[in-house]
Short mmCIF file of C-alpha atoms in Angstrom, two decimals:
data_model
loop_
_atom_site.label_atom_id
_atom_site.label_comp_id
_atom_site.label_asym_id
_atom_site.label_seq_id
_atom_site.Cartn_x
_atom_site.Cartn_y
_atom_site.Cartn_z
CA MET Y 1055 143.58 -176.24 -106.76
CA GLU Y 1056 143.29 -179.49 -104.79
CA SER Y 1057 145.96 -178.37 -102.33
CA GLN Y 1058 144.12 -175.06 -101.88
CA ASN Y 1059 140.87 -176.88 -101.16
CA GLU Y 1060 142.64 -179.03 -98.58
CA GLU Y 1061 144.13 -175.90 -96.99
CA VAL Y 1062 140.70 -174.25 -96.82
CA ASP Y 1063 139.06 -177.39 -95.40
CA ALA Y 1064 141.75 -177.67 -92.72
CA LEU Y 1065 141.35 -174.00 -91.79
CA VAL Y 1066 137.55 -174.19 -91.57
CA GLN Y 1067 137.86 -177.30 -89.41
CA LYS Y 1068 140.29 -175.54 -87.08
CA ILE Y 1069 138.12 -172.42 -86.84
CA THR Y 1070 135.05 -174.55 -86.20
CA GLY Y 1071 136.84 -176.24 -83.30
CA LEU Y 1072 137.89 -172.89 -81.85
CA HIS Y 1073 134.34 -171.58 -82.19
CA ALA Y 1074 133.06 -174.59 -80.25
CA ALA Y 1075 135.65 -174.07 -77.51
CA ILE Y 1076 134.94 -170.34 -77.22
CA SER Y 1077 131.19 -170.98 -77.12
CA LYS Y 1078 131.67 -173.16 -74.04
CA LEU Y 1079 133.46 -170.49 -72.03
CA PRO Y 1080 131.45 -169.34 -69.01
CA SER Y 1081 132.50 -165.73 -69.67
CA LEU Y 1082 134.32 -163.78 -72.36
CA SER Y 1083 135.90 -161.36 -69.89
CA PRO Y 1084 139.70 -161.28 -70.10
CA CYS Y 1085 141.33 -164.24 -68.35
CA PRO Y 1086 144.04 -166.79 -69.32
CA ALA Y 1087 141.59 -169.22 -70.95
CA VAL Y 1088 139.82 -166.50 -72.98
CA ASN Y 1089 143.09 -164.85 -73.98
CA ALA Y 1090 144.63 -168.14 -75.10
CA LEU Y 1091 141.69 -169.14 -77.31
CA PHE Y 1092 141.37 -165.76 -79.00
CA THR Y 1093 145.12 -165.56 -79.53
CA GLU Y 1094 144.97 -168.95 -81.25
CA LEU Y 1095 142.02 -167.76 -83.34
CA VAL Y 1096 143.74 -164.57 -84.50
CA THR Y 1097 146.95 -166.48 -85.21
CA ALA Y 1098 144.99 -168.86 -87.45
CA CYS Y 1099 143.12 -166.10 -89.30
CA VAL Y 1100 145.71 -163.39 -89.94
CA PRO Y 1101 148.08 -165.15 -92.42
CA PRO Y 1102 147.15 -164.92 -96.14
CA SER Y 1103 144.67 -167.64 -97.08
CA PRO Y 1104 142.85 -168.75 -100.25
CA VAL Y 1105 139.57 -169.05 -98.34
CA ASP Y 1106 136.60 -166.99 -99.50
CA VAL Y 1107 134.33 -167.01 -96.47
CA THR Y 1108 131.41 -165.61 -98.48
CA LYS Y 1109 131.31 -168.88 -100.45
CA LEU Y 1110 131.26 -171.29 -97.51
CA GLY Y 1111 128.32 -173.63 -97.04
CA PRO Y 1112 125.31 -172.78 -94.84
CA GLU Y 1113 126.66 -174.58 -91.76
CA ALA Y 1114 130.05 -172.86 -91.95
CA GLN Y 1115 128.35 -169.51 -92.58
CA LYS Y 1116 126.21 -169.92 -89.48
CA MET Y 1117 129.32 -170.79 -87.47
CA ARG Y 1118 131.16 -167.75 -88.85
CA GLU Y 1119 128.31 -165.37 -87.99
CA GLY Y 1120 128.21 -166.71 -84.45
CA LEU Y 1121 131.98 -166.43 -84.14
CA ILE Y 1122 131.99 -162.79 -85.24
CA ARG Y 1123 129.40 -161.99 -82.56
CA LEU Y 1124 131.53 -163.76 -79.95
CA CYS Y 1125 134.57 -161.79 -81.13
CA SER Y 1126 132.57 -158.57 -80.84
CA GLU Y 1127 131.49 -159.38 -77.29
CA ALA Y 1128 135.00 -160.38 -76.24
CA GLU Y 1129 136.51 -157.27 -77.85
CA GLY Y 1130 134.04 -155.08 -75.98
CA LYS Y 1131 134.90 -156.70 -72.65
CA LEU Y 1132 138.64 -156.45 -73.33
CA GLU Y 1133 138.38 -152.77 -74.20
CA ALA Y 1134 136.21 -152.02 -71.15
CA HIS Y 1135 138.74 -153.81 -68.93
CA TYR Y 1136 141.68 -151.79 -70.24
CA SER Y 1137 139.73 -148.55 -70.29
CA ASP Y 1138 139.08 -148.94 -66.56
CA MET Y 1139 142.77 -149.69 -65.97
CA LEU Y 1140 143.88 -146.63 -67.92
CA ALA Y 1141 141.36 -144.36 -66.19
CA ALA Y 1142 143.16 -144.97 -62.88
CA PHE Y 1143 146.16 -142.94 -64.09
CA ASP Y 1144 146.39 -139.15 -63.70
CA ASN Y 1145 146.80 -138.84 -67.47
CA PRO Y 1146 145.51 -142.02 -69.12
CA LEU Y 1147 146.74 -140.97 -72.57
CA ASP Y 1148 150.34 -141.35 -71.39
CA HIS Y 1149 149.79 -145.09 -70.84
CA LEU Y 1150 147.89 -146.27 -73.92
CA GLY Y 1151 150.74 -148.65 -74.76
CA MET Y 1152 149.48 -150.90 -71.97
CA PHE Y 1153 146.80 -152.15 -74.35
CA PRO Y 1154 148.32 -155.15 -76.16
CA TYR Y 1155 147.02 -154.16 -79.62
CA TYR Y 1156 147.58 -150.41 -79.44
CA SER Y 1157 150.25 -150.53 -82.17
CA ASN Y 1158 147.68 -152.08 -84.51
CA TYR Y 1159 145.46 -149.03 -84.07
CA ILE Y 1160 148.41 -146.74 -84.77
CA ASN Y 1161 149.14 -148.59 -88.01
CA LEU Y 1162 145.49 -148.85 -89.06
CA SER Y 1163 144.83 -145.15 -88.49
CA LYS Y 1164 148.00 -144.24 -90.39
CA LEU Y 1165 146.87 -146.43 -93.28
CA GLU Y 1166 143.39 -144.87 -93.32
CA TYR Y 1167 144.76 -141.33 -93.24
CA GLU Y 1168 147.22 -142.00 -96.06
CA LEU Y 1169 144.53 -143.66 -98.20
CA LEU Y 1170 142.27 -140.66 -97.68
CA ALA Y 1171 145.07 -138.27 -98.59
CA ARG Y 1172 145.91 -140.26 -101.72
CA TYR Y 1173 142.47 -141.09 -103.13
CA VAL Y 1174 140.04 -138.37 -102.04
CA PRO Y 1175 140.14 -135.70 -104.78
CA GLY Y 1176 141.79 -132.58 -103.47
CA GLY Y 1177 143.13 -134.35 -100.38
CA ILE Y 1178 141.65 -133.95 -96.92
CA SER Y 1179 141.71 -131.25 -94.27
CA PRO Y 1180 138.47 -132.00 -92.41
CA ALA Y 1181 137.00 -129.56 -89.94
CA ARG Y 1182 134.78 -132.24 -88.37
CA VAL Y 1183 135.00 -136.04 -88.33
CA ALA Y 1184 132.49 -138.57 -87.03
CA PHE Y 1185 133.49 -141.99 -85.78
CA ILE Y 1186 130.53 -144.41 -85.65
CA GLY Y 1187 131.03 -147.19 -83.11
CA SER Y 1188 133.87 -145.66 -81.09
CA GLY Y 1189 133.59 -147.91 -78.01
CA PRO Y 1190 135.23 -147.56 -74.58
CA LEU Y 1191 138.74 -147.22 -76.07
CA PRO Y 1192 138.51 -144.69 -78.92
CA PHE Y 1193 142.09 -145.30 -80.05
CA SER Y 1194 141.36 -144.56 -83.71
CA SER Y 1195 140.00 -141.09 -83.00
CA PHE Y 1196 142.88 -140.35 -80.64
CA VAL Y 1197 145.60 -141.46 -83.06
CA LEU Y 1198 144.04 -139.56 -85.95
CA ALA Y 1199 143.61 -136.42 -83.83
CA GLU Y 1200 147.02 -136.55 -82.22
CA ARG Y 1201 149.15 -137.66 -85.18
CA HIS Y 1202 147.36 -136.80 -88.41
CA LEU Y 1203 144.53 -134.28 -87.97
CA PRO Y 1204 145.69 -131.74 -85.36
CA ASP Y 1205 143.00 -129.16 -86.13
CA THR Y 1206 139.99 -131.46 -86.53
CA MET Y 1207 137.04 -131.87 -84.17
CA PHE Y 1208 135.93 -135.45 -83.51
CA ASP Y 1209 132.41 -136.60 -82.66
CA ASN Y 1210 132.37 -140.19 -81.39
CA TYR Y 1211 129.11 -142.13 -81.48
CA ASP Y 1212 128.28 -145.33 -79.66
CA LEU Y 1213 125.07 -147.09 -78.63
CA CYS Y 1214 126.44 -147.85 -75.18
CA GLY Y 1215 126.36 -145.08 -72.57
CA ALA Y 1216 128.85 -146.95 -70.36
CA ALA Y 1217 131.31 -147.14 -73.27
CA ASN Y 1218 131.07 -143.38 -73.80
CA ASP Y 1219 131.53 -142.70 -70.08
CA ARG Y 1220 134.67 -144.82 -70.06
CA ALA Y 1221 136.00 -143.19 -73.21
CA SER Y 1222 135.47 -139.62 -72.00
CA LYS Y 1223 137.42 -140.31 -68.78
CA LEU Y 1224 140.54 -141.08 -70.81
CA PHE Y 1225 140.71 -137.49 -72.11
CA ARG Y 1226 139.98 -135.63 -68.88
CA ALA Y 1227 143.60 -134.45 -68.36
CA ASP Y 1228 144.37 -133.55 -71.98
CA LYS Y 1229 143.79 -129.93 -72.96
CA ASP Y 1230 144.48 -130.39 -76.68
CA VAL Y 1231 143.06 -133.66 -78.01
CA GLY Y 1232 140.59 -133.83 -75.15
CA ALA Y 1233 139.14 -130.46 -76.14
CA ARG Y 1234 138.50 -131.77 -79.65
CA MET Y 1235 136.71 -134.97 -78.56
CA SER Y 1236 132.95 -135.27 -78.00
CA PHE Y 1237 131.03 -138.43 -77.15
CA HIS Y 1238 127.41 -139.09 -78.02
CA ILE Y 1239 125.03 -141.95 -77.24
CA ALA Y 1240 123.19 -142.68 -80.48
CA ASP Y 1241 122.15 -145.35 -82.94
CA VAL Y 1242 123.44 -144.47 -86.39
CA ALA Y 1243 119.91 -145.05 -87.71
CA ASP Y 1244 118.74 -142.10 -85.58
CA LEU Y 1245 121.33 -139.70 -87.01
CA ALA Y 1246 120.15 -137.58 -89.90
CA GLY Y 1247 120.88 -133.85 -90.11
CA GLU Y 1248 123.94 -134.32 -87.88
CA LEU Y 1249 125.67 -136.40 -90.56
CA GLY Y 1250 125.64 -133.48 -92.99
CA ALA Y 1251 128.15 -131.62 -90.80
CA TYR Y 1252 131.03 -134.05 -91.31
CA ASP Y 1253 133.77 -134.00 -93.92
CA VAL Y 1254 134.75 -137.59 -93.10
CA VAL Y 1255 132.81 -140.41 -91.44
CA PHE Y 1256 134.51 -143.55 -90.13
CA LEU Y 1257 132.41 -146.70 -89.79
CA ALA Y 1258 133.76 -149.21 -87.27
CA ALA Y 1259 134.07 -152.83 -88.37
CA LEU Y 1260 131.49 -154.14 -85.91
CA VAL Y 1261 128.70 -151.66 -86.64
CA GLY Y 1262 126.22 -153.83 -88.54
CA MET Y 1263 127.60 -157.34 -88.24
CA ALA Y 1264 125.37 -159.08 -90.80
CA ALA Y 1265 125.73 -158.07 -94.47
CA GLU Y 1266 122.15 -156.78 -94.62
CA GLU Y 1267 122.65 -154.70 -91.46
CA LYS Y 1268 125.87 -153.20 -92.80
CA ALA Y 1269 124.28 -152.37 -96.15
CA LYS Y 1270 121.37 -150.67 -94.38
CA VAL Y 1271 123.76 -148.55 -92.28
CA ILE Y 1272 125.76 -147.54 -95.36
CA ALA Y 1273 122.61 -146.58 -97.28
CA HIS Y 1274 121.50 -144.44 -94.34
CA LEU Y 1275 124.86 -142.67 -94.30
CA GLY Y 1276 124.67 -142.15 -98.05
CA ALA Y 1277 121.26 -140.52 -97.72
CA HIS Y 1278 122.34 -138.02 -95.06
CA MET Y 1279 126.06 -137.24 -95.47
CA ALA Y 1280 127.08 -134.06 -97.27
CA ASP Y 1281 127.81 -134.22 -100.99
CA GLY Y 1282 131.53 -134.91 -101.48
CA ALA Y 1283 132.10 -136.12 -97.90
CA ALA Y 1284 134.39 -139.12 -97.46
CA LEU Y 1285 133.45 -142.46 -95.89
CA VAL Y 1286 135.98 -144.88 -94.42
CA VAL Y 1287 134.63 -148.42 -94.00
CA ARG Y 1288 136.52 -151.15 -92.18
CA SER Y 1289 136.12 -154.59 -93.67
CA ALA Y 1290 138.03 -157.89 -93.80
CA HIS Y 1291 139.57 -160.18 -96.39
CA GLY Y 1292 140.42 -163.87 -96.61
CA ALA Y 1293 140.44 -165.77 -93.33
CA ARG Y 1294 140.20 -162.48 -91.45
CA GLY Y 1295 136.54 -162.66 -92.42
CA PHE Y 1296 136.11 -165.10 -89.54
CA LEU Y 1297 136.94 -162.22 -87.17
CA TYR Y 1298 135.13 -159.27 -88.76
CA PRO Y 1299 132.31 -158.74 -91.27
CA ILE Y 1300 133.25 -158.48 -94.93
CA VAL Y 1301 131.81 -155.44 -96.71
CA ASP Y 1302 131.06 -155.75 -100.42
CA PRO Y 1303 132.15 -152.56 -102.24
CA GLU Y 1304 129.04 -152.94 -104.40
CA ASP Y 1305 126.90 -152.44 -101.28
CA ILE Y 1306 128.75 -149.18 -100.69
CA GLY Y 1307 128.08 -148.14 -104.28
CA ARG Y 1308 124.42 -149.02 -103.94
CA GLY Y 1309 124.36 -146.88 -100.80
CA GLY Y 1310 125.01 -143.77 -102.87
CA PHE Y 1311 128.81 -143.63 -102.72
CA GLU Y 1312 131.58 -143.60 -105.27
CA VAL Y 1313 134.10 -146.21 -104.14
CA LEU Y 1314 137.60 -144.82 -104.58
CA ALA Y 1315 139.89 -147.56 -103.27
CA VAL Y 1316 139.96 -150.88 -101.45
CA CYS Y 1317 143.02 -151.94 -99.45
CA HIS Y 1318 143.68 -155.42 -98.00
CA PRO Y 1319 146.75 -155.25 -95.71
CA ASP Y 1320 148.75 -158.45 -95.35
CA ASP Y 1321 150.53 -157.53 -92.12
CA ASP Y 1322 149.40 -157.13 -88.50
CA VAL Y 1323 146.68 -154.65 -89.54
CA VAL Y 1324 143.74 -157.05 -89.52
CA ASN Y 1325 141.06 -154.86 -91.12
CA SER Y 1326 140.71 -154.05 -94.78
CA VAL Y 1327 139.91 -150.42 -95.57
CA ILE Y 1328 137.47 -149.07 -98.16
CA ILE Y 1329 137.56 -145.38 -99.10
CA ALA Y 1330 134.46 -143.83 -100.69
CA ARG Y 1331 132.77 -140.47 -101.06
CA THR Y 1332 129.24 -139.27 -101.46
CA SER Y 1333 128.10 -137.91 -104.77
CA SER Y 1334 124.75 -136.41 -105.67
CA ASN Y 1335 125.09 -137.90 -109.17
CA VAL Y 1336 125.73 -141.36 -107.78
CA HIS Y 1337 122.86 -141.08 -105.33
CA ALA Y 1338 120.49 -140.02 -108.11
CA ASP Y 1339 121.66 -142.97 -110.21
CA VAL Y 1340 121.00 -145.32 -107.30
CA LEU Y 1341 117.50 -143.95 -106.78
CA GLN Y 1342 116.69 -144.13 -110.48
CA ASN Y 1343 118.41 -147.34 -111.55
CA GLY Y 1344 119.46 -149.11 -108.36
CA ARG Y 1345 123.09 -149.04 -109.46
CA GLY Y 1346 126.16 -148.17 -107.42
CA GLY Y 1347 128.73 -145.52 -108.25
CA GLN Y 1348 131.57 -147.90 -109.02
CA HIS Y 1349 129.66 -149.41 -111.95
CA ALA Y 1350 129.86 -146.11 -113.79
CA ARG Y 1351 133.56 -145.59 -113.22
CA GLY Y 1352 134.87 -149.11 -113.86
CA THR Y 1353 136.65 -151.53 -111.57
CA VAL Y 1354 137.43 -150.22 -108.11
CA PRO Y 1355 141.22 -150.29 -107.54
CA VAL Y 1356 142.48 -152.75 -104.95
CA VAL Y 1357 145.55 -150.90 -103.75
CA SER Y 1358 148.63 -151.53 -101.66
CA PRO Y 1359 149.04 -149.67 -98.36
CA PRO Y 1360 150.68 -146.30 -99.15
CA CYS Y 1361 152.81 -146.51 -96.02
CA ARG Y 1362 154.38 -149.78 -97.12
CA PHE Y 1363 155.01 -148.38 -100.59
CA GLY Y 1364 156.83 -145.44 -99.04
CA GLU Y 1365 158.91 -147.75 -96.88
CA MET Y 1366 159.82 -149.84 -99.94
CA VAL Y 1367 160.91 -146.72 -101.83
CA ALA Y 1368 163.02 -145.60 -98.86
CA GLU Y 1369 164.63 -149.03 -98.66
CA VAL Y 1370 165.48 -149.00 -102.37
CA ILE Y 1371 166.97 -145.48 -102.11
CA GLN Y 1372 169.06 -146.51 -99.11
CA GLN Y 1373 170.22 -149.66 -100.90
CA LYS Y 1374 171.26 -147.64 -103.96
CA ARG Y 1375 173.16 -145.16 -101.79
CA GLU Y 1376 175.05 -148.02 -100.17
CA GLU Y 1377 175.80 -149.53 -103.57
CA PHE Y 1378 177.15 -146.20 -104.86
CA ALA Y 1379 179.20 -145.73 -101.70
CA ASN Y 1380 180.69 -149.20 -102.01
CA ALA Y 1381 181.41 -148.63 -105.70
CA GLU Y 1382 183.28 -145.39 -104.89
CA VAL Y 1383 185.34 -147.17 -102.25
CA ALA Y 1384 186.12 -149.99 -104.66
CA PHE Y 1385 187.14 -147.48 -107.35
#
């Protein structure tokens, strides 16, 4: 326990120093100094850590909240920069690999799709999907549309008109995925009847950065999404909570959802993923008793990424085949 406390103290001290250095930057637009500091920050936060950022003292919590907002601003500038670069190509979608973290989006979207397929009763074959907080580089929608949901229509929502303009330019030469992508300028709080049209809604990690803001957004979604529709919420775990907001599954339950699964990847996929679905029974229970859906169904399962499980099974099968082959040769 003492060694864990020392590890946590050392990490918080390091993150505090990086926050101070980032705060002094004249701009968060991509440049060597900005890139170096954020690379150091991510490198410090991604490995497994015993830290529980929700239990830090007031000073550390204030630092963390400020750091998440700085990360959000820097991420927005980085995505805008690369979106402009990609838009210069005849077919921008052929060059998405230029973005240094594109593979992370591929892996995150694959994880989300496989969790939906595994834990949503009856599986998923959505006609329409909404992505709230899509930004100037809507990689998640593209990967899902191109690799996992080939017949689904995607509505992408963002507060920023410039972000939507940038995003739409990336699809101008694509007659398949581009035809299934729409971009809308909207605050999620202003969406009501529209939300009832979606089979699945994705909530970006940086929509509602403070816990109260996130809970309010989730409750709004719970009040307007169709009964039985799925919600995918991106969260964070451990030291990754210095980079992105942590979403409490109980807040999702109190928002009128049944929480189906929580997944905390331990690889290069930085975000945790929470899978939930709306339920008229849960929503009625919330209105009457103020309780979330997961309280009625027991502990929410914290699950391993399905994709990694499949890879492990494949590795074991291959190993056994090799063992049998070697045994036959030896015989």
